[in-house]
Coordinates of C-alpha atoms (C1' of nucleotides) in Angstrom, one line a residue:
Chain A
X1 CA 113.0 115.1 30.1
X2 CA 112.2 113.2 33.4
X3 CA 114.7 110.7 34.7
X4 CA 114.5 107.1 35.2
X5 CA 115.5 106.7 38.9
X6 CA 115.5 103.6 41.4
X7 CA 113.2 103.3 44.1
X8 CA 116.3 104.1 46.7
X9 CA 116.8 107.6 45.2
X10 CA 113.3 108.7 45.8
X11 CA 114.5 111.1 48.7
X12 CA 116.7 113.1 46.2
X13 CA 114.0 113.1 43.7
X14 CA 111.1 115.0 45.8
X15 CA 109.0 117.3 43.9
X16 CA 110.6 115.8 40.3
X17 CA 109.3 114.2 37.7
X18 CA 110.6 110.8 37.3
X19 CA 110.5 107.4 35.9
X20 CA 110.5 104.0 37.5
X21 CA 110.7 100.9 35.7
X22 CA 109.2 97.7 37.8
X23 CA 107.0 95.2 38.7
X24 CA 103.2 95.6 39.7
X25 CA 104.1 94.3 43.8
X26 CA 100.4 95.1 45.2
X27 CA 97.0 97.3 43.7
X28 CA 94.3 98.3 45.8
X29 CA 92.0 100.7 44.6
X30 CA 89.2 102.8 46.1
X31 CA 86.8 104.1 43.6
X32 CA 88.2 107.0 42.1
X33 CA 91.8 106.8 43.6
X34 CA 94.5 103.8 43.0
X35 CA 97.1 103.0 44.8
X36 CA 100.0 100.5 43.1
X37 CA 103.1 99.3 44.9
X38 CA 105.6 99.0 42.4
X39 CA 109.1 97.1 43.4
X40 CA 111.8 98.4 41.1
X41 CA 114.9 95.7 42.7
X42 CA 116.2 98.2 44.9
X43 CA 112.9 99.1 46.6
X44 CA 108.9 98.9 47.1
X45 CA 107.0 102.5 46.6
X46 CA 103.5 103.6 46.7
X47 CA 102.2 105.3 43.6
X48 CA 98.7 106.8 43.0
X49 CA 96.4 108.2 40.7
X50 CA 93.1 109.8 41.6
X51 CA 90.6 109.5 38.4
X52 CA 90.3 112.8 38.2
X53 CA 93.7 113.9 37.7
X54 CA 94.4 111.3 34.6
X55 CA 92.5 110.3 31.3
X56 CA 89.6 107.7 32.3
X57 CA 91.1 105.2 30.2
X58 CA 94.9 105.6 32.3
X59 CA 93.0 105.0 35.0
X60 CA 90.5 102.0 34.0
X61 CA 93.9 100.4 32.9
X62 CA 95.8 100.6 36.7
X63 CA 92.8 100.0 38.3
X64 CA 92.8 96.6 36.3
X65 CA 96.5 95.8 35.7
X66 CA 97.2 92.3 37.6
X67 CA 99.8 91.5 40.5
X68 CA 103.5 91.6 39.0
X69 CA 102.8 93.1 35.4
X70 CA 105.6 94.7 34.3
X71 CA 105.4 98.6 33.5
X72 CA 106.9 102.0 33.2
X73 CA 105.5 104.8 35.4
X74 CA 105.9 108.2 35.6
X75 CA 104.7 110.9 37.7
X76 CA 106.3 113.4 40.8
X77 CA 107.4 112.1 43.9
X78 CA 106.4 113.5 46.7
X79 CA 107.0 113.0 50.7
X80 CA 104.0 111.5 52.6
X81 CA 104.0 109.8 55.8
X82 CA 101.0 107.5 54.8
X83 CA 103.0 106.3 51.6
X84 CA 104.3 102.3 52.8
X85 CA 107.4 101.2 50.6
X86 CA 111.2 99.9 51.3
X87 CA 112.2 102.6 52.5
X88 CA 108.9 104.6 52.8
X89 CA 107.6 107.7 53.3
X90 CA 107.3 109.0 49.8
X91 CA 104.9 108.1 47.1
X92 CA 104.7 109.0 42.9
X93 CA 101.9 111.0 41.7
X94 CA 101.1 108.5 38.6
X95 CA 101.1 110.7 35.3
X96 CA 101.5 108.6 33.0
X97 CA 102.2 104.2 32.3
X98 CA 103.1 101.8 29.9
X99 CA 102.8 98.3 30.2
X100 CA 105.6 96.3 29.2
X101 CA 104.1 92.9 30.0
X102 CA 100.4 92.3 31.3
X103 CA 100.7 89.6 34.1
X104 CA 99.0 86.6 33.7
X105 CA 95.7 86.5 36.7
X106 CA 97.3 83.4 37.8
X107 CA 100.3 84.3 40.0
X108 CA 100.8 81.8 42.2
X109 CA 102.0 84.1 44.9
X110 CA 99.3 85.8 47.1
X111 CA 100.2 88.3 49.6
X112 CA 100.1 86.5 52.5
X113 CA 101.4 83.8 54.4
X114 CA 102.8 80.6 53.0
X115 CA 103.7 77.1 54.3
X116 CA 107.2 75.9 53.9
X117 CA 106.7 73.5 51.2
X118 CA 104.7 75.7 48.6
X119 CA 106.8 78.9 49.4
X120 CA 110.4 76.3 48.6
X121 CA 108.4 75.2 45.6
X122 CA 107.9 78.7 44.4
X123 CA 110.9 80.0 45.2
X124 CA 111.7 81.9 42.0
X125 CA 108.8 83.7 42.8
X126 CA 109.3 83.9 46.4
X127 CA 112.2 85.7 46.3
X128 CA 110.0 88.7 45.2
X129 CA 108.3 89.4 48.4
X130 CA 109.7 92.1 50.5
X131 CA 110.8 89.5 53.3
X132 CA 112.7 87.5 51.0
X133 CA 114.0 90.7 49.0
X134 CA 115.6 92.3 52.2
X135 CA 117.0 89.4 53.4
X136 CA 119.3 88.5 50.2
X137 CA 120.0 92.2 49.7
X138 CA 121.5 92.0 53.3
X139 CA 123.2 88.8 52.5
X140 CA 124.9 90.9 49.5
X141 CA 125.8 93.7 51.5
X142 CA 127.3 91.0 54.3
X143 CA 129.4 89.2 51.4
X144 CA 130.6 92.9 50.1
X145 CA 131.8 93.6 53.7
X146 CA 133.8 90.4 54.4
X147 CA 135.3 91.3 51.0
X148 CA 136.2 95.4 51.7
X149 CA 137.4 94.4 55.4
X150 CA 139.5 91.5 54.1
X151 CA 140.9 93.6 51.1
X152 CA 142.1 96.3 52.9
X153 CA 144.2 94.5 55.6
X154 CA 146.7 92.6 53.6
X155 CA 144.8 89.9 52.4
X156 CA 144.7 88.6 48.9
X157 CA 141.7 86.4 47.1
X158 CA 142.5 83.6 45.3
X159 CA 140.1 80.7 45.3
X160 CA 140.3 76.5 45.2
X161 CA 139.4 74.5 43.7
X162 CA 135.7 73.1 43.8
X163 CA 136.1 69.6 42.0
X164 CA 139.2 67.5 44.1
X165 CA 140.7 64.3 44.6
X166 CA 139.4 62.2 47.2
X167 CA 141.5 63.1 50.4
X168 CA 140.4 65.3 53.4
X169 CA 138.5 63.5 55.8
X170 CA 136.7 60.6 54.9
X171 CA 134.0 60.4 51.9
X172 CA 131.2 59.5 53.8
X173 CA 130.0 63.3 53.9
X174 CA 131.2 63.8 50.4
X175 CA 129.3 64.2 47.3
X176 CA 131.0 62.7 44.4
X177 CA 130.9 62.7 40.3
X178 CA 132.2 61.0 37.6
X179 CA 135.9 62.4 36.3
X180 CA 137.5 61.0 33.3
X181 CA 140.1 58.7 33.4
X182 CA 140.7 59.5 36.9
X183 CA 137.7 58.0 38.4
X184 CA 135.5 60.1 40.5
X185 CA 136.0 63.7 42.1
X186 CA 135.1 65.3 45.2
X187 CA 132.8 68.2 45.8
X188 CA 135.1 70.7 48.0
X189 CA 134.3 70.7 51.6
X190 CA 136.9 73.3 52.5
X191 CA 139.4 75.4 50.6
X192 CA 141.6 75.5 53.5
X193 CA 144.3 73.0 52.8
X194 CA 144.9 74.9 49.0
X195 CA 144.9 78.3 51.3
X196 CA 147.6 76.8 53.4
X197 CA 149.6 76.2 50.3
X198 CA 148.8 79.6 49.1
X199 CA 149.9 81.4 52.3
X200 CA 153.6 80.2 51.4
X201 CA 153.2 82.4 48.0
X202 CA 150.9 85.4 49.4
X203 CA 151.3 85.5 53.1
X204 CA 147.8 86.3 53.8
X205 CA 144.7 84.7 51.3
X206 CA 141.1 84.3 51.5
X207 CA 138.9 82.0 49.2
X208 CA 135.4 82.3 49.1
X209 CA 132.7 79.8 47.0
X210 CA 130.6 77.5 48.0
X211 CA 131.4 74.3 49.8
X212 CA 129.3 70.9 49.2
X213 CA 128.2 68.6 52.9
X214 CA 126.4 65.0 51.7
X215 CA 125.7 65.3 55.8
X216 CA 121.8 63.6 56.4
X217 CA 121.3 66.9 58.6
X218 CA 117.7 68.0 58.6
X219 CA 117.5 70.8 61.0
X220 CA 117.4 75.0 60.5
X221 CA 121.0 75.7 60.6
X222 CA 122.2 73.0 57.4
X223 CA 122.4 73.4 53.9
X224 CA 124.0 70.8 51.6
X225 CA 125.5 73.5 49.4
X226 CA 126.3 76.7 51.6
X227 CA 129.1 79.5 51.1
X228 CA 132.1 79.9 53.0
X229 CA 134.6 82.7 53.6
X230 CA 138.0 81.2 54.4
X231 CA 141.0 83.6 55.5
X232 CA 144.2 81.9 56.2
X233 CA 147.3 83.8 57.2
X234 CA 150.9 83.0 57.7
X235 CA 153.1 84.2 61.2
X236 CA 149.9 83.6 62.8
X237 CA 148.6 82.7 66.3
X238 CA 145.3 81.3 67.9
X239 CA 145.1 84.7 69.6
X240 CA 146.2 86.7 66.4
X241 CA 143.4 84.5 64.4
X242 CA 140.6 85.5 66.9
X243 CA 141.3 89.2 66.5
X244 CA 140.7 88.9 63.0
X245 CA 137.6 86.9 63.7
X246 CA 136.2 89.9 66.3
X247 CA 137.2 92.6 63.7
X248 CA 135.5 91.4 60.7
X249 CA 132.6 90.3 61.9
X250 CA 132.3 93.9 63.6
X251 CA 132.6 95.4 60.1
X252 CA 130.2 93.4 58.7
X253 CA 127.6 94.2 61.1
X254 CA 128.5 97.6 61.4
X255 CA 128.2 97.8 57.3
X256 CA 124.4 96.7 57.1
X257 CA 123.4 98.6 60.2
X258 CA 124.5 101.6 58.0
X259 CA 123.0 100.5 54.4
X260 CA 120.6 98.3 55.1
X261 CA 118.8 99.8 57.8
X262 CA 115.2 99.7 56.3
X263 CA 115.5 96.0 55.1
X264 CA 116.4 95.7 58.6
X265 CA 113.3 97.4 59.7
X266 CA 111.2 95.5 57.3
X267 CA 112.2 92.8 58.7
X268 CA 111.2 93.8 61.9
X269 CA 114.6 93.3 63.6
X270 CA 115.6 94.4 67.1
X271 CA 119.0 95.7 65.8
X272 CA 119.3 96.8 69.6
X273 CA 121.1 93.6 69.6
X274 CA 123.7 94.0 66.8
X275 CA 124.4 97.5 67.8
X276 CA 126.4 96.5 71.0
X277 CA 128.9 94.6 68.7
X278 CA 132.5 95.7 69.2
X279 CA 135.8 94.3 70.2
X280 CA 136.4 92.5 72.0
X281 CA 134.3 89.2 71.9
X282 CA 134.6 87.2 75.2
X283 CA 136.9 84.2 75.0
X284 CA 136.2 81.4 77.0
X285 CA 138.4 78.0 77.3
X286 CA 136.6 74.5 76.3
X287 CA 137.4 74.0 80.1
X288 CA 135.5 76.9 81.1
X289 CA 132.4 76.4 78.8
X290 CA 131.7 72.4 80.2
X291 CA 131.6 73.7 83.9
X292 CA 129.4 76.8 82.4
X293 CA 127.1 73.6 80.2
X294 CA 127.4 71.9 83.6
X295 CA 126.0 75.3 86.1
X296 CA 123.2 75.8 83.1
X297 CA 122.0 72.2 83.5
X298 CA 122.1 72.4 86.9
X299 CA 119.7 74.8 87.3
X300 CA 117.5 73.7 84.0
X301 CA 114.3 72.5 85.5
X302 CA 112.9 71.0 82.8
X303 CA 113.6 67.0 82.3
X304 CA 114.1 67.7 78.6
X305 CA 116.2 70.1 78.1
X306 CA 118.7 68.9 81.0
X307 CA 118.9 65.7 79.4
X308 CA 120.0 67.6 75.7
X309 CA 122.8 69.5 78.2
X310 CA 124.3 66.1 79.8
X311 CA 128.1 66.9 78.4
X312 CA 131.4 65.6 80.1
X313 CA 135.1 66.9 78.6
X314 CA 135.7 65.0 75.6
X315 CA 132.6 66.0 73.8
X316 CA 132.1 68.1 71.1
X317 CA 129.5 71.0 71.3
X318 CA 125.8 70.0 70.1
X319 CA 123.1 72.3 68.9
X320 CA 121.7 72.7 72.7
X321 CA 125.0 72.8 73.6
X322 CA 125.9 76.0 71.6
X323 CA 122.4 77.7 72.5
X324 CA 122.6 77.3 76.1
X325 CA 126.2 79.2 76.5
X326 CA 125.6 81.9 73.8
X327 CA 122.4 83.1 75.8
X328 CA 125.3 83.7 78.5
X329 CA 126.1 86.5 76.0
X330 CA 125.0 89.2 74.5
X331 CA 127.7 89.5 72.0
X332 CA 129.4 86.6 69.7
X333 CA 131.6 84.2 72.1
X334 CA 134.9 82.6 71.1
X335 CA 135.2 78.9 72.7
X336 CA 138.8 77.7 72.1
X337 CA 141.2 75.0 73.0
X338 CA 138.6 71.7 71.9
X339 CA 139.4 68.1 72.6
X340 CA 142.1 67.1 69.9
X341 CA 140.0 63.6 69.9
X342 CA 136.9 65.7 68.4
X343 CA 139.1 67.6 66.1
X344 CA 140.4 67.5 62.6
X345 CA 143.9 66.1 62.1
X346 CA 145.8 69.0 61.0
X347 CA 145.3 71.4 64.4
X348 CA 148.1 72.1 66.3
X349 CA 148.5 70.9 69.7
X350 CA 148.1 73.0 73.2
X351 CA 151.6 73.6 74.1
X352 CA 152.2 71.2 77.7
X353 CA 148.3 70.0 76.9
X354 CA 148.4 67.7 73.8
X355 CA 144.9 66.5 74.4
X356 CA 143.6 69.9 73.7
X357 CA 144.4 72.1 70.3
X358 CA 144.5 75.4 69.2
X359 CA 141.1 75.3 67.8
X360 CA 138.7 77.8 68.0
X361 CA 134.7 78.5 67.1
X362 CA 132.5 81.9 67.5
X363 CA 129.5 81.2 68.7
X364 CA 126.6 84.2 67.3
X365 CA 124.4 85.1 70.2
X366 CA 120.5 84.7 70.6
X367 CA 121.2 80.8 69.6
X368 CA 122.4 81.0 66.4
X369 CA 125.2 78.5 66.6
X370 CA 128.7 78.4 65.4
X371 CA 129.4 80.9 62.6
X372 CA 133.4 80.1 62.3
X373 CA 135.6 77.9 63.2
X374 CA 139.3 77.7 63.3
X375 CA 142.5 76.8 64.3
X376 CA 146.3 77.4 63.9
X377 CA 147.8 74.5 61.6
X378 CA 150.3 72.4 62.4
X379 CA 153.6 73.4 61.2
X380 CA 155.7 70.7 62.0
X381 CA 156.0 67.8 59.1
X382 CA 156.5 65.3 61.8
X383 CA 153.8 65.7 63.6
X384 CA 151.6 66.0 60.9
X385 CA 152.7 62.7 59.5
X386 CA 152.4 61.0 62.6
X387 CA 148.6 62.6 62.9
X388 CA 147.6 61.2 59.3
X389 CA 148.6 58.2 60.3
X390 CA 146.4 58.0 63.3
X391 CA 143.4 59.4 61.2
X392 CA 143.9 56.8 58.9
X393 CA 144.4 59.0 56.0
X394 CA 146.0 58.2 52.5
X395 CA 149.5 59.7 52.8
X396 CA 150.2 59.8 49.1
X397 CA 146.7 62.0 48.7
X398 CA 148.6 64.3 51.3
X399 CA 152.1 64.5 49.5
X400 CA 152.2 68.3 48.4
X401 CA 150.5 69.3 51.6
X402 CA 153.1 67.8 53.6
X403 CA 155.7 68.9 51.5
X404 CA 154.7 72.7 52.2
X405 CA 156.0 71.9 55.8
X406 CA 159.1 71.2 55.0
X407 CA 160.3 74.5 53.1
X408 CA 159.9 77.4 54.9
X409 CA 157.1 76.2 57.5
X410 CA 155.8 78.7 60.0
X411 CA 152.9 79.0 62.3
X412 CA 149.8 79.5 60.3
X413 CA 146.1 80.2 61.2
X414 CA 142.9 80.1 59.5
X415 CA 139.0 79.8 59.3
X416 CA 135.9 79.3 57.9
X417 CA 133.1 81.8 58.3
X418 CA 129.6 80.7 57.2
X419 CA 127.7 83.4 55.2
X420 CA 124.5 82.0 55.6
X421 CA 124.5 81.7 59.3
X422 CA 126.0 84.9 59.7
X423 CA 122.8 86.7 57.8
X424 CA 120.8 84.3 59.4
X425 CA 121.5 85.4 62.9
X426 CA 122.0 89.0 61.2
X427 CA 118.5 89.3 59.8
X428 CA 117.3 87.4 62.8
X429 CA 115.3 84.9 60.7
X430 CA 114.4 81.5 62.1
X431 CA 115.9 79.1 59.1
X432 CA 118.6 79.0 57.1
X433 CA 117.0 78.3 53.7
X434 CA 116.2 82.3 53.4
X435 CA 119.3 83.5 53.3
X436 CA 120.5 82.0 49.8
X437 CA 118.5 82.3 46.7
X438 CA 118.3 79.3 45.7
X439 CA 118.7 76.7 48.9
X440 CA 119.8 73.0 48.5
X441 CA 118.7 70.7 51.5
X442 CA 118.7 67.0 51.3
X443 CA 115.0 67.1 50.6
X444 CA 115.1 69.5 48.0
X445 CA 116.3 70.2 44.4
X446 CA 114.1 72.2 42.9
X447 CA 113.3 74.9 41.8
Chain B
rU1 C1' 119.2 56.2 61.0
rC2 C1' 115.7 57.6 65.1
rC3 C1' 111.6 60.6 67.6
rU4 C1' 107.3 63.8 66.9
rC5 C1' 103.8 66.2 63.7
rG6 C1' 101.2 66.9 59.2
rA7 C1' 98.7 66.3 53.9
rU8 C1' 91.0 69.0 52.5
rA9 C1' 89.7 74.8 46.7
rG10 C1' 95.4 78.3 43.5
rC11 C1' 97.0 79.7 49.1
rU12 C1' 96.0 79.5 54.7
rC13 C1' 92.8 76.6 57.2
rA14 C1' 87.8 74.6 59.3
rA15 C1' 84.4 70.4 59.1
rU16 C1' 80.4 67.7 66.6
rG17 C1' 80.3 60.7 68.0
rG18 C1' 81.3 58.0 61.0
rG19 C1' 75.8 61.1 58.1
rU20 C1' 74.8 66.8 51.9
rA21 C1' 82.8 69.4 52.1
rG22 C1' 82.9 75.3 54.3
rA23 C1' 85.4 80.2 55.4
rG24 C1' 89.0 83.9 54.5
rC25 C1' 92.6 85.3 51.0
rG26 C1' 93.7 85.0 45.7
rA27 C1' 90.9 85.2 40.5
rG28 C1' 86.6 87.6 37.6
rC29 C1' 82.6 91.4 37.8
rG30 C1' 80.4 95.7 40.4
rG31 C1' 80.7 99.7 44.6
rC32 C1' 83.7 103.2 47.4
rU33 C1' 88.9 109.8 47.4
rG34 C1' 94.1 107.5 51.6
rU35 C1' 94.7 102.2 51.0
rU36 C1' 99.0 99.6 54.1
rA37 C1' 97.9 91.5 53.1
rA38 C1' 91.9 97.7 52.6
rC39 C1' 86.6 97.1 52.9
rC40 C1' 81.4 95.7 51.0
rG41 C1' 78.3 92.7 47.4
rC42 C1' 78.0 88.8 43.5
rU43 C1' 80.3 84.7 40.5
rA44 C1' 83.5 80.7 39.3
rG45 C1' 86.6 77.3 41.8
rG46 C1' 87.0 70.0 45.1
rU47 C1' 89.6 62.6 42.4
rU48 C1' 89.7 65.5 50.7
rC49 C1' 98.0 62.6 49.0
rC50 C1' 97.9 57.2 47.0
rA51 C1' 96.3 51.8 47.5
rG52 C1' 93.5 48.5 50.1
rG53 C1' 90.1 47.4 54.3
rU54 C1' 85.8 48.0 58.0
rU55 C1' 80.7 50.1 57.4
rC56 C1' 74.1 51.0 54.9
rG57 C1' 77.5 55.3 54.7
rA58 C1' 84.6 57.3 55.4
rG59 C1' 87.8 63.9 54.9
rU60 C1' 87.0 61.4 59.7
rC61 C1' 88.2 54.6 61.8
rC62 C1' 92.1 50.4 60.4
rU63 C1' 96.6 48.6 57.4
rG64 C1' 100.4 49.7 54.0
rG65 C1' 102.8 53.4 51.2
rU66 C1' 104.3 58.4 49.2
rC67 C1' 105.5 63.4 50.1
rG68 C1' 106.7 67.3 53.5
rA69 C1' 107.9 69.8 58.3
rG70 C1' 110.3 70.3 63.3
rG71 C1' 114.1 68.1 66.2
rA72 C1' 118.1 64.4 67.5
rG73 C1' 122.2 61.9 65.6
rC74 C1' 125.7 63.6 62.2
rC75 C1' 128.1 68.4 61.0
rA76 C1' 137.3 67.8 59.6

RNA sequence: UCCUCGAUAGCUCAAUGGGUAGAGCGAGCGGCUGUUAACCGCUAGGUUCCAGGUUCGAGUCCUGGUCGAGGAGCCA
């Protein structure tokens, strides 16, 4: 009795008869041999039959089974170098095949490239291609890692809530849907101020879920509904926080370098660049980045660019911004200590500096922008009144929140790291929208 | 909200100064024993985004609109 394997195993498999059960990815044939790519889920491999080694009409029905049928073949696996395939390298010897399903002839999806638009609109089918396929299993494998690295250094998971009162910051970048008697709800921005409570219980917490922005943004790097991977931790320091930040994200990359090596390479990404990741991550002051911003512009010959750099202290980062100092690096950079004007109104204070907080973001290299940011909390209730107050914020929406300052306060630290930016600058893909399965821009819905 | 660009076969695109709308891929049929998005031959496949205008004649020019893309702003 042969096995049914997956395409991943076909390495321990070689010179075995075997089953895989899959999807009809590519056929070409060549008279009297016929090569299928069958994609199983976990990989793409060659199989072949040569007429002469199979009944005629086995091999009348491969050479005219249509793109993405779905079937059962069996045959021996053997290693050769000409075989393509995720991972490669070996190939089936087709014995025998049933069809499960014969594919309509009209699959939308040719093999080859796609404009924007009819690739979004086909997404459920897009997702099939070997691109797409590598770059959501490696977004998998990245959300796994966060997980393991988080799990086994004292951190518990306990998630918040999606639906919430209206509170936070203001509503303008909130969307918003009908809720009983109690009027309407918020989509969650952030978990971080239910973490914060949660730290008080559990010392050290991650949630994880998706997060909601009604933000008009229209560029690579935004999503309306993106997923976000919040740690918050109690006895905690800005310096203490960015440690964390430097180790996990070294985990992660380390992780998919290890198992997703040939989604990597089918990709065709220079993982020269991830491989240099370790501890530590250069940390540079706001201070410091404006006069780097400033030296960068300086020397910027073209008219356009320098006028996207024009920055003064006060600002917050933009997109060119960000670009401009990460190409300074060739690992992830840590800018802390931003303008308390440009940040939110729950970030502690620089100690002797109150115009400057404890805030930190990590900057991806090779431009991929901001892929956390963070800051320790402010622990003291009075403070934190008195900055509600400036922000203008509803004080009885904030009632338990201020309340946890008051029994048993201590410094606390947190951030948020965006999953799809992170695989983004991972897979080294140009736009966002690949790196969830189903993406949700303010132009688009469906499918 | 602003700037720029685009829409022609199922897909990716072409079409001289305004003069019969084409190619490749995909689909169907046939050929070929090592293809890598194979190759070769044949066949089918069109409301040129919508509405109006100019003209003997509009894919092409003009006006308005729709949809999309890239970027900026925005992004606690």
């Amino acid at each position: 009795m042969h096995p049914a394997i997956r395409v991943e195993q076909v390495a321990e498999y070689e010179n075995q008869e075997v089953s895989i059960r899959g999807w009809v990815y590519n056929r070409t044939h060549k008279g009297k041999l016929v090569f299928l790519l069958l994609r199983d889920g976990y990989g793409f491999v060659q199989c072949v039959a040569f007429k002469n080694d199979v009944d005629a009409e086995l091999f009348n029905q491969l050479v005219h089974i249509p793109q993405e049928s779905s079937i059962i073949v069996t045959g021996v696996i053997r290693a050769d170098k000409r075989a393509p395939g995720i991972p490669g390298g070996y190939e089936l010897g087709i014995t025998q095949f049933q069809i499960i399903q014969a594919a309509a002839d009209d699959y939308p999806m040719a093999l080859k490239e796609h404009g924007v638009d009819f690739a979004m609109d086909n997404r459920h089918f897009w997702i099939r291609m070997p691109s797409q396929w590598a770059i959501l299993r490696i977004r998998a494998m990245v959300i796994s890692a966060i997980r393991e690295w988080f799990d086994q250094n004292g951190f518990i998971n306990l998630d918040t809530p999606i639906l919430t009162p209206a509170a936070c910051e203001g509503t303008t970048t909130l969307f918003e849907t009908p809720y009983f008697d109690e009027g309407v709800a918020f989509l969650a921005q952030s978990g971080q101020l239910y973490n914060e409570a949660n730290i008080f219980a559990f010392s050290k917490v991650y949630a994880f879920g998706p997060t909601f922005r009604a933000e008009k943004s229209k560029t690579r790097r935004h999503l309306t509904e993106f997923w976000m991977f919040e740690p918050e931790m109690a006895f905690c320091d800005l310096d203490e926080l960015m440690e964390v930040g430097e180790q996990s994200i070294t985990y992660i990359v380390k992780r998919v370098l290890n198992e997703r090596a040939p989604e990597l390479a089918s990709l065709g990404r220079d993982t020269s660049q991830l491989d240099t990741i370790e501890p530590p991550f250069p940390r540079i002051s706001y201070d410091e980045a404006v006069e780097m911003i400033g030296k960068i512009r300086d020397r910027t010959e073209d008219p356009e660019q320098k006028e996207l750099l024009n920055f003064e202290w006060g600002m917050d980062f933009g997109s060119p911004h960000e670009t401009a100092l990460t190409e300074e690096f060739n690992k992830p950079v840590f800018v802390y200590g931003f303008p308390t004007q440009v940040k939110a109104f729950y970030m502690e204070p620089w100690q002797g500096r109150p115009e400057v907080s404890k805030s930190v973001d990590l900057l991806a290299p090779e431009g991929y922008g901001e892929i956390i940011g963070g800051s320790e909390r402010i622990s003291d209730p009075e403070l934190l009144l008195q900055r509600l107050h400036e922000h203008n914020l509803p004080e009885d929406a904030f009632k338990w929140y201020l309340e946890l300052r008051r029994f048993g306060s201590v410094p606390h630290s947190g951030f948020g790291l965006g999953v799809e930016r992170t695989v983004s600058w991972i897979c080294g893909i140009n736009h966002i929208r690949e790196t969830i399965p189903f993406p949700r821009t303010i132009k688009r819905m469906y499918p």
